[in-house]
Amino acid sequence: MKRKREHASNEKTSDLEPATHSEGHAGKAVTRHAGFGRDINPAICRMDNRLLADYVAQRTKRFGDHLSLVELEDMHIPESAILDTSEWDQERLATSLPDFLIRFAHRNERSTDLALASMEPGSPHTLVVTGAALRAAELTRLLRKFQSKDATVTKLFAKHIKLNDAAAFVKKTRINIGVGTPSRIIDLIAEQALRLEKLESVIIDTSFLDRKKRSIFDMKETQQPLMQLLNMDELKPRYTATGSPVKLIFY
């Protein structure tokens, strides 16, 4: 499988400070926070699953001008695959992600406890997909509240970590939550290191904006591998399955 080069933000991690508001990408208001993850797109927070499905389709068409209508249709993510989280009334800051997962990823009695991991190595129940390595590192740190000696919250990105080393680690580690960039996650699946049989939730870090006020769906180098990941044969049929469903959750 051809690997795509990943682009990491140059932002440094720091504590978040009180928010201000400004005009962001495409003229939309954004909420700004000093430090890492200082800009978010509040419009994402207000979208239900139908609007999110339309949003994804629009971004796919934008970067899919080389695709036929049939190919675009094949890449369509149905609204039934997306969990409606529009009732969440908090700002979708990095620091709020753990509480968000408690509310939506562990959504019913059939869901695996966030702090538990499968006995099978490399088999997370939750994947958090973001557009940059530094952002993934920050989210991993915040989600380590769900880590224990038997369940590891694991970074899945390319920056400073060779694929062979990452694959070797994943193959021997019981993982409850994996946090990474779409290209590296695809690579680890191709290496048969990351397994998806136990997966229940894919969290897409959608409202986060980088310094240029771009989300994971606004950059070709992140949008295309993300859509490749979401359309993998190991995942897409399970969005509407009744036995072992996988839900897409937009943060």
Coordinates of C-alpha atoms in Angstrom, one line a residue, residues 25-209:
H25 CA -11.6 29.5 7.5
A26 CA -14.1 30.3 4.8
G27 CA -15.4 33.2 6.8
K28 CA -16.7 31.1 9.6
A29 CA -16.4 32.1 13.2
V30 CA -13.8 30.1 15.2
T31 CA -13.1 30.0 18.9
R32 CA -9.5 30.8 19.7
H33 CA -7.5 29.5 22.6
A34 CA -3.9 30.4 23.4
G35 CA -1.5 27.4 23.2
F36 CA -1.9 24.1 21.4
G37 CA -5.3 23.6 19.8
R38 CA -6.2 27.2 20.1
D39 CA -8.7 27.3 17.3
I40 CA -11.8 25.2 17.0
N41 CA -14.7 25.4 14.5
P42 CA -17.9 25.6 16.6
A43 CA -20.1 24.9 13.5
I44 CA -19.0 21.2 13.7
C45 CA -20.5 21.0 17.2
R46 CA -23.9 22.0 16.0
M47 CA -24.1 19.5 13.1
D48 CA -26.3 16.4 13.6
N49 CA -25.4 13.2 11.7
R50 CA -27.2 14.2 8.5
L51 CA -25.4 17.5 8.3
L52 CA -22.1 15.8 9.1
A53 CA -22.7 13.2 6.3
D54 CA -23.3 16.1 3.9
Y55 CA -20.2 17.9 5.1
V56 CA -18.0 14.8 4.5
A57 CA -19.5 14.3 1.1
Q58 CA -18.7 18.0 0.1
R59 CA -15.1 17.7 1.2
T60 CA -14.8 14.4 -0.6
K61 CA -16.0 16.0 -3.8
R62 CA -13.7 19.0 -3.3
F63 CA -10.6 16.8 -3.3
G64 CA -12.0 14.1 -5.5
D65 CA -12.0 15.9 -8.9
H66 CA -10.1 12.9 -10.3
L67 CA -12.9 10.5 -9.2
S68 CA -15.9 9.5 -11.3
L69 CA -19.4 9.9 -10.0
V70 CA -19.5 6.1 -9.2
E71 CA -16.3 6.3 -7.3
L72 CA -17.5 9.3 -5.3
E73 CA -20.7 7.4 -4.5
D74 CA -18.7 4.4 -3.4
M75 CA -16.9 6.7 -0.9
H76 CA -20.1 8.1 0.6
I77 CA -20.4 7.7 4.4
P78 CA -24.1 7.3 5.3
E79 CA -25.6 9.4 8.0
S80 CA -26.6 6.1 9.8
A81 CA -22.8 5.5 10.4
I82 CA -22.4 8.7 12.3
L83 CA -23.4 9.1 15.9
D84 CA -25.3 12.3 16.6
T85 CA -23.4 14.3 19.3
S86 CA -25.0 17.7 18.7
E87 CA -26.5 17.6 22.2
W88 CA -23.0 18.0 23.7
D89 CA -23.0 21.6 24.9
Q90 CA -19.4 22.1 25.9
E91 CA -16.7 23.5 23.7
R92 CA -14.8 20.7 21.9
L93 CA -11.4 21.5 23.4
A94 CA -8.6 19.0 23.7
T95 CA -9.1 19.0 27.5
S96 CA -12.8 18.1 27.1
L97 CA -12.2 15.0 25.0
P98 CA -12.0 12.5 27.9
D99 CA -15.5 13.6 29.2
F100 CA -16.8 13.5 25.6
L101 CA -15.6 9.9 25.2
I102 CA -17.2 8.9 28.5
R103 CA -20.5 10.4 27.2
F104 CA -20.5 9.1 23.7
A105 CA -18.0 6.3 23.1
H106 CA -19.1 4.4 26.2
R107 CA -22.7 4.9 25.1
N108 CA -24.5 1.8 26.4
E109 CA -24.2 -1.4 28.3
R110 CA -22.8 -3.2 25.3
S111 CA -19.9 -0.8 25.0
T112 CA -16.5 -1.8 26.4
D113 CA -15.3 0.2 29.4
L114 CA -12.9 2.9 28.2
A115 CA -10.2 1.7 30.6
L116 CA -10.3 -1.9 29.5
A117 CA -8.4 -3.5 26.6
S118 CA -8.9 -6.7 24.7
M119 CA -6.6 -9.7 25.6
E120 CA -5.5 -9.6 22.0
P121 CA -2.6 -7.2 21.4
G122 CA -3.1 -4.4 18.9
S123 CA -6.9 -4.5 19.2
P124 CA -8.2 -1.2 20.4
H125 CA -11.9 -0.5 21.0
T126 CA -11.5 3.2 20.2
L127 CA -9.4 5.0 17.6
V128 CA -9.0 8.8 17.7
V129 CA -8.0 10.1 14.3
T130 CA -6.4 13.6 14.0
G131 CA -4.5 15.5 11.3
A132 CA -1.1 16.1 12.9
A133 CA 1.4 14.2 15.0
L134 CA 1.8 16.9 17.7
R135 CA -2.0 17.1 18.1
A136 CA -2.1 13.3 18.4
A137 CA 0.6 13.5 21.1
E138 CA -1.4 16.0 23.1
L139 CA -4.6 14.0 22.9
T140 CA -2.8 10.9 23.9
R141 CA -1.5 12.6 27.0
L142 CA -5.0 13.8 27.9
L143 CA -6.5 10.3 27.3
R144 CA -4.0 8.6 29.5
K145 CA -6.5 8.9 32.4
F146 CA -8.0 5.7 30.8
Q147 CA -4.6 3.8 30.9
S148 CA -3.6 1.1 33.3
K149 CA -1.0 -1.7 33.4
D150 CA -3.3 -3.9 31.3
A151 CA -4.5 -1.2 28.9
T152 CA -2.3 1.2 27.0
V153 CA -3.4 4.5 25.3
T154 CA -1.1 4.4 22.3
K155 CA 0.3 7.0 19.9
L156 CA -0.1 6.0 16.3
F157 CA 1.8 8.6 14.2
A158 CA 4.9 8.8 12.1
K159 CA 6.9 11.7 13.6
H160 CA 10.1 10.4 15.1
I161 CA 8.7 6.8 15.2
K162 CA 9.7 4.4 12.4
L163 CA 7.0 2.2 11.1
N164 CA 8.8 -1.0 11.9
D165 CA 9.3 0.1 15.5
A166 CA 5.7 1.2 15.8
A167 CA 4.4 -2.1 14.3
A168 CA 6.5 -4.1 16.7
F169 CA 5.2 -2.2 19.7
V170 CA 1.5 -2.5 18.6
K171 CA 1.8 -6.2 18.0
K172 CA 2.8 -6.9 21.6
T173 CA 0.7 -4.3 23.4
R174 CA -2.8 -4.5 24.7
I175 CA -4.3 -1.2 23.5
N176 CA -7.6 0.3 24.6
I177 CA -7.4 3.6 22.7
G178 CA -5.2 4.4 19.8
V179 CA -4.5 8.0 18.8
G180 CA -3.0 8.9 15.5
T181 CA -2.9 10.2 12.0
P182 CA -4.8 8.5 9.2
S183 CA -1.8 7.5 7.1
R184 CA 0.1 5.9 10.0
I185 CA -3.1 4.0 11.1
I186 CA -3.5 2.7 7.5
D187 CA 0.1 1.6 7.5
L188 CA -0.2 -0.3 10.8
I189 CA -3.3 -2.1 9.5
A190 CA -1.4 -3.0 6.3
E191 CA 1.4 -4.3 8.5
Q192 CA -1.1 -6.5 10.3
A193 CA -0.1 -4.9 13.6
L194 CA -3.2 -2.9 14.2
R195 CA -6.3 -5.1 14.3
L196 CA -9.9 -3.8 14.0
E197 CA -12.0 -6.8 15.1
K198 CA -12.6 -5.3 18.6
L199 CA -13.1 -1.7 17.3
E200 CA -16.3 0.0 18.4
S201 CA -15.7 3.8 17.9
V202 CA -13.7 6.0 15.5
I203 CA -13.4 9.5 16.9
I204 CA -12.6 12.1 14.2
D205 CA -10.9 15.2 15.5
T206 CA -12.9 17.5 13.2
S207 CA -13.4 20.8 15.0
F208 CA -9.7 21.4 15.6
L209 CA -8.1 24.0 13.3

